[in-house]
Amino acid sequence: MTRVAVAGAAGRMGSAVCEAVSGASDLELTGRADPALGVEVGDVLGDADVLVDFTQPDVALENVRAAVAAGVHAVVGTSGWDVEAARGLTADASGIRRANIFYAPNFAIGAVLMMRFAAEASRHMARAEIVELHHDRKLDAPSGTAARTAEMMEGDVPIHSVRLPGLVAHQEVILGDVGQTLTLRHDSLDRTSFMPGVLLAVRRVGSLTESPVVGLEHLLFDE
Ligand SMILES: NC(=O)c1ccc[n+]([C@@H]2O[C@H](COP(=O)([O-])OP(=O)(O)OC[C@H]3O[C@@H](n4cnc5c(N)ncnc54)[C@H](O)[C@@H]3O)[C@@H](O)[C@H]2O)c1
């Protein structure tokens, strides 16, 4: 049994993670930390092998620091946190790694596949543009996923951002060439779409050979 604690457990993503962990027969939910529940991250680390963090960019680093110092692996989904600052955290004074850190900007396996296929297609089609569509409470634009997709593709790929109530997280990559277009589309229809990726990371974080590892693709594909 892997013991899992969740930071941000009262939030939208954190509650979905608690439910997913509780429903997995090889995982045990041992802690739910959130100021809204009156429980601090430090209170849940003693009983955990892995801490999953879906909080806010300004607190995730501190939570990860506390986890690693306690020898607890960290799986982070919080957008825009300073993963670079976490690079020095994993080894102790004698250089021994006590715990691993895994971060995925997008835990939806289908979205990671879309990005990979888009990168491949861009090598064969003349031009491409990305349309990303999200709920109207999303503060950043373009989305991290769209920016990363464009980075992975060949050529200059413009991004269009749509923010509307009713949407969750959607992205279309449209490629064009003489007399044809190719459209790759991924839709996250609700937050459960992220859970298979989160559980995969929880199961694998303890056996990473380097740390931090950034991106679900490192757990999905042979490299
Ligand atoms: N990586 C992905 O695939 C993915 C997918 C969806 C959302 N996200 C990101 O996950 C994060 C959370 O999203 P959400 O919609 O659940 O937000 P939310 O606001 O619903 O939840 C965040 C929770 O964190 C809690 N929190 C604040 N400070 C804390 C601390 N110090 N310790 C513990 N908990 C603390 C808040 O009280 C809140 O309940 C955002 O950054 C979002 O962009 C990532």
CSV table of C-alpha atoms and ligand atoms in Angstrom, one decimal:
chain,number,residue,atom,x,y,z
A,1,MET,CA,0.0,0.0,0.0
A,2,THR,CA,1.4,3.4,-0.9
A,3,ARG,CA,0.2,6.1,1.6
A,4,VAL,CA,-0.9,9.3,-0.1
A,5,ALA,CA,-1.5,12.8,1.4
A,6,VAL,CA,-3.1,15.6,-0.6
A,7,ALA,CA,-2.3,19.3,-0.3
A,8,GLY,CA,-5.1,21.5,-1.5
A,9,ALA,CA,-7.5,18.7,-0.5
A,10,ALA,CA,-10.5,21.1,-0.3
A,11,GLY,CA,-10.0,22.5,-3.7
A,12,ARG,CA,-11.5,21.4,-7.0
A,13,MET,CA,-8.6,19.3,-8.2
A,14,GLY,CA,-7.5,18.2,-4.6
A,15,SER,CA,-11.0,16.7,-3.9
A,16,ALA,CA,-10.9,14.8,-7.2
A,17,VAL,CA,-7.5,13.4,-6.2
A,18,CYS,CA,-8.8,12.4,-2.8
A,19,GLU,CA,-11.6,10.5,-4.4
A,20,ALA,CA,-9.4,8.8,-7.0
A,21,VAL,CA,-6.9,7.7,-4.3
A,22,SER,CA,-9.6,6.4,-2.1
A,23,GLY,CA,-10.9,4.4,-5.0
A,24,ALA,CA,-7.6,2.7,-5.8
A,25,SER,CA,-7.0,-0.6,-4.1
A,26,ASP,CA,-3.1,-0.2,-4.0
A,27,LEU,CA,-3.3,3.4,-2.5
A,28,GLU,CA,-4.3,4.6,0.9
A,29,LEU,CA,-5.5,8.3,1.5
A,30,THR,CA,-3.8,9.2,4.8
A,31,GLY,CA,-4.0,13.0,4.9
A,32,ARG,CA,-6.0,15.9,3.6
A,33,ALA,CA,-4.2,19.2,4.1
A,34,ASP,CA,-5.8,22.6,3.3
A,35,PRO,CA,-6.3,25.8,5.2
A,36,ALA,CA,-10.0,25.4,4.5
A,37,LEU,CA,-9.9,22.2,6.5
A,38,GLY,CA,-7.6,23.6,9.3
A,39,VAL,CA,-4.9,21.0,8.4
A,40,GLU,CA,-1.4,22.0,7.5
A,41,VAL,CA,0.9,20.1,5.2
A,42,GLY,CA,3.3,19.5,8.1
A,43,ASP,CA,0.5,17.6,9.9
A,44,VAL,CA,0.1,15.0,7.2
A,45,LEU,CA,3.7,14.2,6.2
A,46,GLY,CA,4.4,11.8,9.0
A,47,ASP,CA,1.9,9.2,7.7
A,48,ALA,CA,2.7,9.6,3.9
A,49,ASP,CA,4.9,8.1,1.3
A,50,VAL,CA,3.8,10.6,-1.4
A,51,LEU,CA,2.4,14.1,-1.2
A,52,VAL,CA,0.2,15.3,-4.1
A,53,ASP,CA,0.0,19.1,-4.4
A,54,PHE,CA,-2.8,20.9,-6.3
A,55,THR,CA,-2.6,24.3,-4.5
A,56,GLN,CA,-1.4,27.7,-5.7
A,57,PRO,CA,1.8,28.8,-7.4
A,58,ASP,CA,3.0,30.8,-4.3
A,59,VAL,CA,2.7,27.9,-1.8
A,60,ALA,CA,3.6,24.7,-3.8
A,61,LEU,CA,7.3,25.2,-3.5
A,62,GLU,CA,7.1,25.4,0.3
A,63,ASN,CA,4.9,22.3,0.4
A,64,VAL,CA,7.4,20.4,-1.8
A,65,ARG,CA,10.3,21.6,0.4
A,66,ALA,CA,8.6,20.3,3.5
A,67,ALA,CA,7.7,16.9,1.9
A,68,VAL,CA,11.3,16.3,0.6
A,69,ALA,CA,12.8,17.3,4.0
A,70,ALA,CA,10.5,14.6,5.6
A,71,GLY,CA,11.6,12.0,3.0
A,72,VAL,CA,8.1,12.1,1.2
A,73,HIS,CA,8.0,12.1,-2.6
A,74,ALA,CA,6.1,15.0,-4.2
A,75,VAL,CA,3.7,14.8,-7.2
A,76,VAL,CA,2.8,18.4,-8.2
A,77,GLY,CA,0.0,19.6,-10.5
A,78,THR,CA,-0.1,23.2,-9.4
A,79,SER,CA,0.3,25.5,-12.5
A,80,GLY,CA,3.1,28.0,-12.7
A,81,TRP,CA,5.0,27.1,-9.5
A,82,ASP,CA,8.8,27.5,-9.5
A,83,VAL,CA,9.9,24.0,-10.4
A,84,GLU,CA,13.4,25.3,-11.2
A,85,ALA,CA,13.8,26.4,-7.5
A,86,ALA,CA,13.1,22.8,-6.5
A,87,ARG,CA,16.1,21.5,-8.4
A,88,GLY,CA,18.4,21.8,-5.4
A,89,LEU,CA,16.0,20.4,-2.9
A,90,THR,CA,16.2,16.6,-3.3
A,91,ALA,CA,19.7,15.9,-2.1
A,92,ASP,CA,20.8,16.2,1.5
A,93,ALA,CA,24.3,17.6,2.6
A,94,SER,CA,26.0,14.3,1.6
A,95,GLY,CA,24.4,14.4,-1.8
A,96,ILE,CA,22.0,11.5,-1.1
A,97,ARG,CA,18.5,11.9,-2.7
A,98,ARG,CA,15.9,11.4,0.0
A,99,ALA,CA,12.8,11.9,-2.0
A,100,ASN,CA,11.8,12.5,-5.7
A,101,ILE,CA,9.8,15.3,-7.2
A,102,PHE,CA,7.5,14.9,-10.3
A,103,TYR,CA,5.6,17.8,-11.9
A,104,ALA,CA,3.2,17.6,-14.9
A,105,PRO,CA,1.8,20.8,-16.3
A,106,ASN,CA,-0.9,18.6,-17.8
A,107,PHE,CA,-1.9,15.3,-16.3
A,108,ALA,CA,-4.5,14.4,-19.0
A,109,ILE,CA,-2.9,11.5,-21.0
A,110,GLY,CA,-4.8,12.4,-24.1
A,111,ALA,CA,-3.5,16.0,-24.0
A,112,VAL,CA,0.1,14.7,-23.8
A,113,LEU,CA,-0.6,12.4,-26.8
A,114,MET,CA,-2.0,15.4,-28.8
A,115,MET,CA,1.1,17.4,-28.1
A,116,ARG,CA,3.3,14.5,-29.3
A,117,PHE,CA,1.3,13.9,-32.5
A,118,ALA,CA,1.2,17.7,-33.2
A,119,ALA,CA,5.0,17.8,-33.0
A,120,GLU,CA,5.3,14.9,-35.4
A,121,ALA,CA,2.7,16.4,-37.8
A,122,SER,CA,4.4,19.8,-37.9
A,123,ARG,CA,7.4,18.2,-39.5
A,124,HIS,CA,5.3,17.2,-42.6
A,125,MET,CA,2.7,20.0,-43.0
A,126,ALA,CA,3.4,23.6,-44.1
A,127,ARG,CA,1.8,25.6,-41.3
A,128,ALA,CA,-0.2,25.3,-38.1
A,129,GLU,CA,-2.2,27.3,-35.6
A,130,ILE,CA,-3.5,26.4,-32.1
A,131,VAL,CA,-6.9,27.2,-30.6
A,132,GLU,CA,-7.1,26.6,-26.9
A,133,LEU,CA,-10.4,27.0,-25.1
A,134,HIS,CA,-10.9,27.1,-21.3
A,135,HIS,CA,-13.4,28.0,-18.5
A,136,ASP,CA,-13.6,31.7,-17.8
A,137,ARG,CA,-12.0,31.4,-14.3
A,138,LYS,CA,-8.7,30.5,-15.9
A,139,LEU,CA,-6.4,33.5,-15.3
A,140,ASP,CA,-3.5,32.8,-17.7
A,141,ALA,CA,-3.6,32.9,-21.4
A,142,PRO,CA,-2.2,31.3,-23.5
A,143,SER,CA,-2.5,28.1,-21.5
A,144,GLY,CA,0.8,26.4,-20.5
A,145,THR,CA,-0.2,23.4,-22.6
A,146,ALA,CA,-0.7,25.5,-25.7
A,147,ALA,CA,2.6,27.3,-25.2
A,148,ARG,CA,4.4,24.0,-24.7
A,149,THR,CA,2.7,22.4,-27.8
A,150,ALA,CA,3.9,25.4,-29.9
A,151,GLU,CA,7.4,25.0,-28.5
A,152,MET,CA,7.5,21.3,-29.5
A,153,MET,CA,6.3,22.0,-33.0
A,154,GLU,CA,8.3,23.2,-36.0
A,155,GLY,CA,7.9,26.7,-37.3
A,156,ASP,CA,6.1,29.7,-35.9
A,157,VAL,CA,2.7,28.5,-34.4
A,158,PRO,CA,0.3,31.3,-33.4
A,159,ILE,CA,-2.0,30.6,-30.4
A,160,HIS,CA,-5.6,31.8,-30.1
A,161,SER,CA,-7.2,31.7,-26.6
A,162,VAL,CA,-10.9,31.5,-25.9
A,163,ARG,CA,-12.3,31.9,-22.3
A,164,LEU,CA,-16.0,31.1,-21.8
A,165,PRO,CA,-18.3,29.7,-19.1
A,166,GLY,CA,-19.3,26.1,-19.8
A,167,LEU,CA,-15.9,25.1,-21.1
A,168,VAL,CA,-13.4,22.9,-19.1
A,169,ALA,CA,-10.1,22.5,-21.0
A,170,HIS,CA,-9.9,22.0,-24.8
A,171,GLN,CA,-7.3,22.4,-27.5
A,172,GLU,CA,-7.2,22.1,-31.3
A,173,VAL,CA,-4.1,22.0,-33.3
A,174,ILE,CA,-5.0,22.7,-37.0
A,175,LEU,CA,-2.3,22.0,-39.6
A,176,GLY,CA,-2.7,23.2,-43.2
A,177,ASP,CA,-1.0,22.3,-46.5
A,178,VAL,CA,-1.9,22.3,-50.2
A,179,GLY,CA,-5.5,21.2,-50.5
A,180,GLN,CA,-5.8,19.7,-47.0
A,181,THR,CA,-6.0,20.3,-43.3
A,182,LEU,CA,-5.4,18.0,-40.3
A,183,THR,CA,-7.1,18.8,-37.0
A,184,LEU,CA,-6.0,17.2,-33.7
A,185,ARG,CA,-8.4,18.0,-30.8
A,186,HIS,CA,-8.3,17.1,-27.2
A,187,ASP,CA,-11.1,17.7,-24.7
A,188,SER,CA,-11.0,17.5,-20.9
A,189,LEU,CA,-14.7,17.1,-20.2
A,190,ASP,CA,-14.3,17.1,-16.4
A,191,ARG,CA,-11.6,16.9,-13.7
A,192,THR,CA,-11.6,13.1,-13.7
A,193,SER,CA,-9.7,13.3,-17.0
A,194,PHE,CA,-6.5,14.2,-15.0
A,195,MET,CA,-6.8,11.3,-12.5
A,196,PRO,CA,-5.3,8.4,-14.4
A,197,GLY,CA,-2.2,10.6,-15.0
A,198,VAL,CA,-2.1,11.6,-11.3
A,199,LEU,CA,-2.3,8.0,-10.1
A,200,LEU,CA,0.3,6.9,-12.6
A,201,ALA,CA,2.7,9.6,-11.2
A,202,VAL,CA,1.9,8.6,-7.6
A,203,ARG,CA,2.8,4.9,-8.4
A,204,ARG,CA,6.0,5.8,-10.3
A,205,VAL,CA,7.5,8.8,-8.4
A,206,GLY,CA,9.3,6.6,-5.9
A,207,SER,CA,11.3,4.8,-8.6
A,208,LEU,CA,12.4,7.8,-10.7
A,209,THR,CA,16.1,7.7,-11.5
A,210,GLU,CA,16.4,11.5,-11.6
A,211,SER,CA,14.6,14.3,-9.9
A,212,PRO,CA,12.8,16.6,-10.5
A,213,VAL,CA,11.1,15.0,-13.6
A,214,VAL,CA,8.8,17.4,-15.5
A,215,GLY,CA,6.1,16.1,-17.9
A,216,LEU,CA,3.9,13.0,-18.0
A,217,GLU,CA,5.5,12.0,-21.3
A,218,HIS,CA,8.5,10.8,-19.3
A,219,LEU,CA,6.2,8.2,-17.7
A,220,LEU,CA,4.3,7.3,-20.9
A,221,PHE,CA,6.9,6.7,-23.6
A,222,ASP,CA,10.2,4.8,-23.8
A,223,GLU,CA,12.9,7.4,-24.3
B,1,LIG,N1,-1.4,19.8,-13.9
B,1,LIG,C1,-2.7,19.7,-14.3
B,1,LIG,O1,-3.0,18.8,-15.1
B,1,LIG,C2,-3.7,20.6,-13.8
B,1,LIG,C3,-5.1,20.4,-14.1
B,1,LIG,C4,-6.0,21.2,-13.5
B,1,LIG,C5,-5.6,22.3,-12.7
B,1,LIG,N2,-4.3,22.4,-12.4
B,1,LIG,C6,-3.8,23.4,-11.4
B,1,LIG,O2,-4.0,22.9,-10.1
B,1,LIG,C7,-4.1,24.0,-9.2
B,1,LIG,C8,-5.3,23.9,-8.3
B,1,LIG,O3,-6.5,24.1,-9.1
B,1,LIG,P1,-8.0,24.0,-8.4
B,1,LIG,O4,-8.9,24.3,-9.5
B,1,LIG,O5,-8.1,22.8,-7.6
B,1,LIG,O6,-7.9,25.3,-7.4
B,1,LIG,P2,-8.7,25.5,-6.1
B,1,LIG,O7,-8.6,27.0,-5.8
B,1,LIG,O8,-10.1,24.9,-6.2
B,1,LIG,O9,-7.9,24.7,-5.0
B,1,LIG,C9,-6.7,25.1,-4.4
B,1,LIG,C10,-6.7,24.7,-2.9
B,1,LIG,O10,-5.4,24.9,-2.3
B,1,LIG,C11,-5.6,25.3,-1.0
B,1,LIG,N3,-4.4,25.8,-0.4
B,1,LIG,C12,-4.0,27.1,-0.4
B,1,LIG,N4,-2.8,27.2,0.2
B,1,LIG,C13,-2.5,26.0,0.7
B,1,LIG,C14,-1.4,25.4,1.5
B,1,LIG,N5,-0.4,26.2,1.9
B,1,LIG,N6,-1.4,24.1,1.8
B,1,LIG,C15,-2.4,23.3,1.4
B,1,LIG,N7,-3.5,23.8,0.6
B,1,LIG,C16,-3.5,25.1,0.3
B,1,LIG,C17,-6.8,26.3,-1.1
B,1,LIG,O11,-7.4,26.5,0.2
B,1,LIG,C18,-7.7,25.5,-2.1
B,1,LIG,O12,-8.7,24.7,-1.4
B,1,LIG,C19,-4.1,25.3,-10.1
B,1,LIG,O13,-2.8,25.8,-10.1
B,1,LIG,C20,-4.5,24.8,-11.4
B,1,LIG,O14,-4.1,25.6,-12.5
B,1,LIG,C21,-3.4,21.6,-12.9
